[in-house]
PDB file of C-alpha atoms in Angstrom:
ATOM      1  CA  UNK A   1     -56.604-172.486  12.930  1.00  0.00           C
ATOM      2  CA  UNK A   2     -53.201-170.724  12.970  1.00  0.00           C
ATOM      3  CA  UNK A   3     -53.272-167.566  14.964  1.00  0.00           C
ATOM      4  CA  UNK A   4     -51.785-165.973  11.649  1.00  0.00           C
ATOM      5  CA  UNK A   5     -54.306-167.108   9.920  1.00  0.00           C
ATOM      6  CA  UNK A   6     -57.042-165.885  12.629  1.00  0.00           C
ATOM      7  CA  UNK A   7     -55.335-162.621  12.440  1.00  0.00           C
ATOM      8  CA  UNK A   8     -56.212-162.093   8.703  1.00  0.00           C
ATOM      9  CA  UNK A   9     -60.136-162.697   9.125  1.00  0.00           C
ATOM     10  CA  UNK A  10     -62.183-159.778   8.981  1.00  0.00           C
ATOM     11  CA  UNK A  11     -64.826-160.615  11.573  1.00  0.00           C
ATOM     12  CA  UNK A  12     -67.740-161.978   9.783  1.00  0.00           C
ATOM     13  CA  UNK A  13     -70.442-159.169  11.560  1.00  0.00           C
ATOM     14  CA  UNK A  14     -67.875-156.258  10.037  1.00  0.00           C
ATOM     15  CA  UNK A  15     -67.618-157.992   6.406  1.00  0.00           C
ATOM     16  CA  UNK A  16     -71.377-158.076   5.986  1.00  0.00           C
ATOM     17  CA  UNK A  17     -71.836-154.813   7.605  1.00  0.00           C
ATOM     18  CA  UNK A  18     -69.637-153.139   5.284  1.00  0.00           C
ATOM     19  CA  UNK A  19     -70.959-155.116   2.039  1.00  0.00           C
ATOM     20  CA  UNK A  20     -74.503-153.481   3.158  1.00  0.00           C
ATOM     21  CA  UNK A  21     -72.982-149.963   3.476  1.00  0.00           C
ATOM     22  CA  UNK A  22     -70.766-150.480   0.212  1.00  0.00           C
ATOM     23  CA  UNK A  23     -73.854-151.980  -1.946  1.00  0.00           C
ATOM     24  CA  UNK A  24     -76.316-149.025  -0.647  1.00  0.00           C
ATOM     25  CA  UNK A  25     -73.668-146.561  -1.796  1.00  0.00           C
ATOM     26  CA  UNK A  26     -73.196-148.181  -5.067  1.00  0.00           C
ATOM     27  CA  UNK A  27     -76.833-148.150  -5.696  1.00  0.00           C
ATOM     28  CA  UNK A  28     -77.099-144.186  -4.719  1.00  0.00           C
ATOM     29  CA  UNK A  29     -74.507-143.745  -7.676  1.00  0.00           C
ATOM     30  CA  UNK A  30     -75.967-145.854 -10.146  1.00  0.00           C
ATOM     31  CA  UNK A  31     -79.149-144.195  -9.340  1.00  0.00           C
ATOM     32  CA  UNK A  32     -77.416-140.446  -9.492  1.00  0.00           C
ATOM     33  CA  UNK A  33     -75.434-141.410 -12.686  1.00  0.00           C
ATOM     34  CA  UNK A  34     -79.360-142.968 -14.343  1.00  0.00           C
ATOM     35  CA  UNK A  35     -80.954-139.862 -13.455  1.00  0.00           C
ATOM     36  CA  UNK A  36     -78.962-136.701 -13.814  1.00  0.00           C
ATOM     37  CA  UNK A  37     -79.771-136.264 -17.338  1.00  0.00           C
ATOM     38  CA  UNK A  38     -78.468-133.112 -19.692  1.00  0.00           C
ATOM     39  CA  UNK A  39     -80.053-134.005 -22.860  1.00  0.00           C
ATOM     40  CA  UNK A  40     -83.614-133.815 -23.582  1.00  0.00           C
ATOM     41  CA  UNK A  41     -85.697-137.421 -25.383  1.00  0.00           C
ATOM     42  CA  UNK A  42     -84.217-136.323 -28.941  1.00  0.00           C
ATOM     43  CA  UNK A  43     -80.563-136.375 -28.030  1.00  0.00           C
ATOM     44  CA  UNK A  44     -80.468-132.485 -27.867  1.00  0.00           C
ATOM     45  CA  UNK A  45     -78.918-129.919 -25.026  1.00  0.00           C
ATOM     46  CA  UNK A  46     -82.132-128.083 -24.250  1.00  0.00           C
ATOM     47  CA  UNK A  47     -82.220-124.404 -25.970  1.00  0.00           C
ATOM     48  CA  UNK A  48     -82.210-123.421 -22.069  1.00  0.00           C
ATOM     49  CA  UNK A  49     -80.791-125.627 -19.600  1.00  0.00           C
ATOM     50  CA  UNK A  50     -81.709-125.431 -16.083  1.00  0.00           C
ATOM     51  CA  UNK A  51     -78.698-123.731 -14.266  1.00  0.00           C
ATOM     52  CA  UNK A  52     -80.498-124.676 -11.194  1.00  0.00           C
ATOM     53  CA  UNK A  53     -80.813-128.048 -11.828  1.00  0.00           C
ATOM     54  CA  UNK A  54     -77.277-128.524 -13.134  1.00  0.00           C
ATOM     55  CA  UNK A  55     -75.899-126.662  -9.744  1.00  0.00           C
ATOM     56  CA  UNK A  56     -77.929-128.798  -8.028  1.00  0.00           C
ATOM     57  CA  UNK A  57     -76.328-132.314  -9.672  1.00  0.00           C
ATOM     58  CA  UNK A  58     -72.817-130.715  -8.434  1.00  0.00           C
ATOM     59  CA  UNK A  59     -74.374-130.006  -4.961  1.00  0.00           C
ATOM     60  CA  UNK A  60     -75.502-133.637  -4.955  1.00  0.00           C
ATOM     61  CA  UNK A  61     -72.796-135.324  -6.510  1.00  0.00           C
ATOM     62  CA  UNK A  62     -70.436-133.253  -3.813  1.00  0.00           C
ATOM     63  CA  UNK A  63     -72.539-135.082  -1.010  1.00  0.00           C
ATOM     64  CA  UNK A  64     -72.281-138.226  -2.717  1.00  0.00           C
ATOM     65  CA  UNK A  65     -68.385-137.828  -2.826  1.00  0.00           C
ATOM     66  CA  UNK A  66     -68.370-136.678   0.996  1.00  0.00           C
ATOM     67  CA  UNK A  67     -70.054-140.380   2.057  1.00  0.00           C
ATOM     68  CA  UNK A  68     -67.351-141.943  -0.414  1.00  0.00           C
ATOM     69  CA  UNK A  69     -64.561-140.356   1.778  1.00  0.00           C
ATOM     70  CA  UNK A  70     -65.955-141.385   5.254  1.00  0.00           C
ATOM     71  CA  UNK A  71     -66.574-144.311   4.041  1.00  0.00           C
ATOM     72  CA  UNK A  72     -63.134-144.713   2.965  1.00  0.00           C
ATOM     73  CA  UNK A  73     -61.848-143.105   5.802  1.00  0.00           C
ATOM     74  CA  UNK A  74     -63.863-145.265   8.286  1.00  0.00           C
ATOM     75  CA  UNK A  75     -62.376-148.747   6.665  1.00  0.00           C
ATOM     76  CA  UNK A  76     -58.708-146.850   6.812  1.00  0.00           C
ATOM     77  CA  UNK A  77     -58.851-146.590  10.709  1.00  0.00           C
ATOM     78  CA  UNK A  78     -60.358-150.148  10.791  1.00  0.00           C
ATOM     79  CA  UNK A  79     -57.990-152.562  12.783  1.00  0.00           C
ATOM     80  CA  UNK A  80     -58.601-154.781   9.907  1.00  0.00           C
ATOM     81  CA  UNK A  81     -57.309-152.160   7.045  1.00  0.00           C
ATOM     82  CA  UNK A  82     -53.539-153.964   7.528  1.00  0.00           C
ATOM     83  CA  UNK A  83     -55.026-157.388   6.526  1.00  0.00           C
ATOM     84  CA  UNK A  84     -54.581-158.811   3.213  1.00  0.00           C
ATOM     85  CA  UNK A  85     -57.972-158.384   2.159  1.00  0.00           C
ATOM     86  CA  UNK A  86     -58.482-155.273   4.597  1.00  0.00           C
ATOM     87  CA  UNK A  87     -55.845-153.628   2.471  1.00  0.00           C
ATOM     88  CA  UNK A  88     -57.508-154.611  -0.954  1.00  0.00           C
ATOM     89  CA  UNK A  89     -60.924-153.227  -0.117  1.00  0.00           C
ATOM     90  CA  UNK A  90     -59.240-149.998   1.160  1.00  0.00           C
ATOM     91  CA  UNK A  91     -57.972-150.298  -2.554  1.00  0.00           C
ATOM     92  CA  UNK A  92     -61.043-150.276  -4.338  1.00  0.00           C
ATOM     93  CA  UNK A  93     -62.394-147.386  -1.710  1.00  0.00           C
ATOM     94  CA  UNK A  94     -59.333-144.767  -2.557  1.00  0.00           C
ATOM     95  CA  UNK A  95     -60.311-145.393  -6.191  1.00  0.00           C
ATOM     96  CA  UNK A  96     -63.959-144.789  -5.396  1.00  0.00           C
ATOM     97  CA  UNK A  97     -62.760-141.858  -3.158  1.00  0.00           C
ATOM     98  CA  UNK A  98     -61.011-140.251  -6.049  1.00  0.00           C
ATOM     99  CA  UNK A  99     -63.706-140.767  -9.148  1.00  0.00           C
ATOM    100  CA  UNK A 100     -66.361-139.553  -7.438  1.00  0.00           C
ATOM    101  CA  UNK A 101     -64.404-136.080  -6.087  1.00  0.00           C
ATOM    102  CA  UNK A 102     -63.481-135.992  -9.727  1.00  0.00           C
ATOM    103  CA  UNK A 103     -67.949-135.584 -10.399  1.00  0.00           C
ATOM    104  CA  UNK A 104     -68.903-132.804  -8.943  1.00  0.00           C
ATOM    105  CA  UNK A 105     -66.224-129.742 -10.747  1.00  0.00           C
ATOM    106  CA  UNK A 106     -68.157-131.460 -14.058  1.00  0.00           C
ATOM    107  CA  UNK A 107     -71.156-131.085 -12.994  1.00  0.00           C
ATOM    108  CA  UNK A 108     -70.410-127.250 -11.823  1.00  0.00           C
ATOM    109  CA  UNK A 109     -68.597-126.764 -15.213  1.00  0.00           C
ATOM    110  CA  UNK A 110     -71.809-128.175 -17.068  1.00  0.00           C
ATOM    111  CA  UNK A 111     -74.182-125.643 -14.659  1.00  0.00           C
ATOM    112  CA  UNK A 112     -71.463-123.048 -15.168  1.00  0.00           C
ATOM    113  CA  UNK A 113     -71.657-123.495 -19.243  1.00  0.00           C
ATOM    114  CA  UNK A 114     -75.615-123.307 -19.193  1.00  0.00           C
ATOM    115  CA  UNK A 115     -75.368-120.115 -17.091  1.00  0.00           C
ATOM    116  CA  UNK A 116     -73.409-118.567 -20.096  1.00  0.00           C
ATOM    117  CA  UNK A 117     -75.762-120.148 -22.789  1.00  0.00           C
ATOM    118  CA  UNK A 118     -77.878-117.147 -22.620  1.00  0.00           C
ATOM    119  CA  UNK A 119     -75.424-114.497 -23.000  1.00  0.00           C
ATOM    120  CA  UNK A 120     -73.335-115.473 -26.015  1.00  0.00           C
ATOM    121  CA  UNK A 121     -74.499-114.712 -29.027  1.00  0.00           C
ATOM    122  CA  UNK A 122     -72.493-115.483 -31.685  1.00  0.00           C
ATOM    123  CA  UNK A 123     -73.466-119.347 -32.952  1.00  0.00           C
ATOM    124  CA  UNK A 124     -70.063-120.642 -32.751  1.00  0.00           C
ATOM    125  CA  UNK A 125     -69.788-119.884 -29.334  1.00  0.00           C
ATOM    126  CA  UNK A 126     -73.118-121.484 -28.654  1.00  0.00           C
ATOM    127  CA  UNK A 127     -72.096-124.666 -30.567  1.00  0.00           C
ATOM    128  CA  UNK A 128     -68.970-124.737 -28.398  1.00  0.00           C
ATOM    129  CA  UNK A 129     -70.428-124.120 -24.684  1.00  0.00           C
ATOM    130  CA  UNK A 130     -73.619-127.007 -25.710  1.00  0.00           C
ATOM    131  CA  UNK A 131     -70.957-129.353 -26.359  1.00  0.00           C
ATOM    132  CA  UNK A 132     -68.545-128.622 -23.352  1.00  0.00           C
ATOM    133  CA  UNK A 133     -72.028-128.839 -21.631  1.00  0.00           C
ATOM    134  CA  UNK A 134     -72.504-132.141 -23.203  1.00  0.00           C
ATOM    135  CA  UNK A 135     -68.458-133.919 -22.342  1.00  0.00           C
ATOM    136  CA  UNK A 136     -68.366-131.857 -18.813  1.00  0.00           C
ATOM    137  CA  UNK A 137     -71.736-133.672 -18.287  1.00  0.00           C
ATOM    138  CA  UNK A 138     -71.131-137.008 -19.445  1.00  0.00           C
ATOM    139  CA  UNK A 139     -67.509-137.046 -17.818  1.00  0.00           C
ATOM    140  CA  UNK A 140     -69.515-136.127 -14.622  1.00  0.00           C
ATOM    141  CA  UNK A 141     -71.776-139.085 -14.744  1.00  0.00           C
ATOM    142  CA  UNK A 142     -69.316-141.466 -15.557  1.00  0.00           C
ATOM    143  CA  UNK A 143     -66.897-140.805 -12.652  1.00  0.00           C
ATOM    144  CA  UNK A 144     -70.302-141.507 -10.737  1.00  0.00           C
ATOM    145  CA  UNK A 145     -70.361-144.568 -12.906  1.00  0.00           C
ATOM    146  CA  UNK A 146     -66.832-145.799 -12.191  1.00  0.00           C
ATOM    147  CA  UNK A 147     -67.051-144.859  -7.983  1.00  0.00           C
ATOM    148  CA  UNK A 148     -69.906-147.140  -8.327  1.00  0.00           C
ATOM    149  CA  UNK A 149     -67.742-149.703  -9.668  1.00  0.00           C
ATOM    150  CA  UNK A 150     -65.039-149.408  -7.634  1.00  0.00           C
ATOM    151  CA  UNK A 151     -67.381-150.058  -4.673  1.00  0.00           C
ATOM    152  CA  UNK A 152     -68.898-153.272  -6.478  1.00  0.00           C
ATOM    153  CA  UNK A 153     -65.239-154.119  -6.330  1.00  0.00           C
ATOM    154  CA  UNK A 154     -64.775-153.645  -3.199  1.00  0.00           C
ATOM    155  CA  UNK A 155     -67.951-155.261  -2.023  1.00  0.00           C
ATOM    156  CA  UNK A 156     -66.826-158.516  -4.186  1.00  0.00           C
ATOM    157  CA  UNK A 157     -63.416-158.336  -2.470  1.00  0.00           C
ATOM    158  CA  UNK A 158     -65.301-159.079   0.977  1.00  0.00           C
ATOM    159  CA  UNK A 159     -67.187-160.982   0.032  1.00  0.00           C
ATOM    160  CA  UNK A 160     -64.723-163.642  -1.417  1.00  0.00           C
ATOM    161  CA  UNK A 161     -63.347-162.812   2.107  1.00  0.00           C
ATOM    162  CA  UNK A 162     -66.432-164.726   3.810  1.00  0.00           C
ATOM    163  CA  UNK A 163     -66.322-167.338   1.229  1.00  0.00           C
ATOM    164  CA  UNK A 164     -62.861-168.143   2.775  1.00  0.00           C
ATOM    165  CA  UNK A 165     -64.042-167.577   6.287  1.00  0.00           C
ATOM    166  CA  UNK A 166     -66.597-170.239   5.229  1.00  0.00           C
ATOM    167  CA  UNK A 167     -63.548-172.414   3.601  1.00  0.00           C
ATOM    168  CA  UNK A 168     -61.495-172.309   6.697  1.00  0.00           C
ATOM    169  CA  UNK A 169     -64.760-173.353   8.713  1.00  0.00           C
ATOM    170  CA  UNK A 170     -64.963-176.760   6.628  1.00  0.00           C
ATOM    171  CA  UNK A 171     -61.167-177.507   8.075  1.00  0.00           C
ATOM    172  CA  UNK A 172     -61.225-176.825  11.521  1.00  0.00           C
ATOM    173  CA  UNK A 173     -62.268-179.886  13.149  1.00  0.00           C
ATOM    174  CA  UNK A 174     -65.437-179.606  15.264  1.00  0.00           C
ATOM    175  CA  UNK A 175     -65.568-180.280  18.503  1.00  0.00           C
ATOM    176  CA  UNK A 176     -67.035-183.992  19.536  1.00  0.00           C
ATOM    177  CA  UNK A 177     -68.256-184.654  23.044  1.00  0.00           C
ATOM    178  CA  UNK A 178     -66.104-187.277  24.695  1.00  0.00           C
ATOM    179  CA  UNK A 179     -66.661-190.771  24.257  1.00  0.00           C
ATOM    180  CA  UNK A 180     -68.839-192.422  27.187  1.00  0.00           C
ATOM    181  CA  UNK A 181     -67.111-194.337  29.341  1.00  0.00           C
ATOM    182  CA  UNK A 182     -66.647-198.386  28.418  1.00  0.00           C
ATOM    183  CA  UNK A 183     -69.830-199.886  29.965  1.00  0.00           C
ATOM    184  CA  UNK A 184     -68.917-202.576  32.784  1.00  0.00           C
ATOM    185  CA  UNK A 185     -68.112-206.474  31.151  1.00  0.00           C
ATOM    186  CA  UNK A 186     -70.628-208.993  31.957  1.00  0.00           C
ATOM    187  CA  UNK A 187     -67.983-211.167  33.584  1.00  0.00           C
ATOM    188  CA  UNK A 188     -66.211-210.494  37.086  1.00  0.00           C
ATOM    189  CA  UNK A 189     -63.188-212.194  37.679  1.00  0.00           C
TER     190      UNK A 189
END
């Protein structure tokens, strides 16, 4: 193998070690995007949302975002960030590193909204602060959605990585044990 080429590979240990720490992640935002629900079964804000709950789906979302960004900063101080495919997952992790800091001000904008539920009282203001509720909310769980999806990405992009570690296994030739020596001729001259 060139030493160009040998440069380029991501150790295989790293790749897979990452792909487990990128797929748990993704799964934690899936799960946080499934979950943190507004609305109640028919489709409705509730007549009193739970500020506390709402607060708390910005707390969480802002330590979701927090394991995004060392994650992203861990793989940017990675000796294998310059690579070609080092480089494209770091990609995919500054896109996941934005989306999900963009979750949590919704979510405190949504908690914010229900906290002034209560005190308006004039229907039109109501009708306005359930549906910012509603779009701050949804936004919220989408950039969860999307930082998911961005690590998927990412995740792929490494592992296509091993499927050309595996690829460049297949041409290097493999090492044969020398023939044995020629076995003596019957005749002696």
């Amino acid at each position: 193998m060139k030493p160009d080429t040998q440069r380029e590979l991501i150790p295989r240990d790293d790749a897979v070690h990452l792909i487990g720490a990128l797929s748990a992640m993704k799964g934690k935002l899936l799960d946080a995007a499934q979950q943190w629900e507004l609305l109640d079964e028919s489709g409705h804000v509730p007549a009193t949302p739970s500020y506390t709950a709402l607060l708390q789906h910005a707390a969480d979302a802002q330590d979701l975002s927090r394991d995004v960004l060392r994650l992203t900063a861990d793989c940017a101080r990675s000796p294998h960030s310059t690579t070609r495919a080092g480089s494209a997952v770091l990609a995919h992790l500054a896109t996941a590193a934005s989306m999900s800091s963009d979750a949590a001000p919704h979510f405190t904008e949504t908690a914010e909204s229900a906290l002034s539920l209560p005190r308006s009282s004039h229907p039109t203001d109501r009708h306005y602060l359930k549906n910012r509720m509603v779009i701050d909310h949804a936004s919220a769980r989408a950039f969860l959605r999307r930082t998911s999806e961005s690590l998927r990405d990412a995740a792929k992009e490494l592992d296509d990585h091993l499927g050309f570690h595996r690829f460049l296994s297949t041409l290097t030739p493999r090492e044969t044990p020398a023939p044995p020596p020629p076995k003596p001729s019957g005749r002696h001259r």
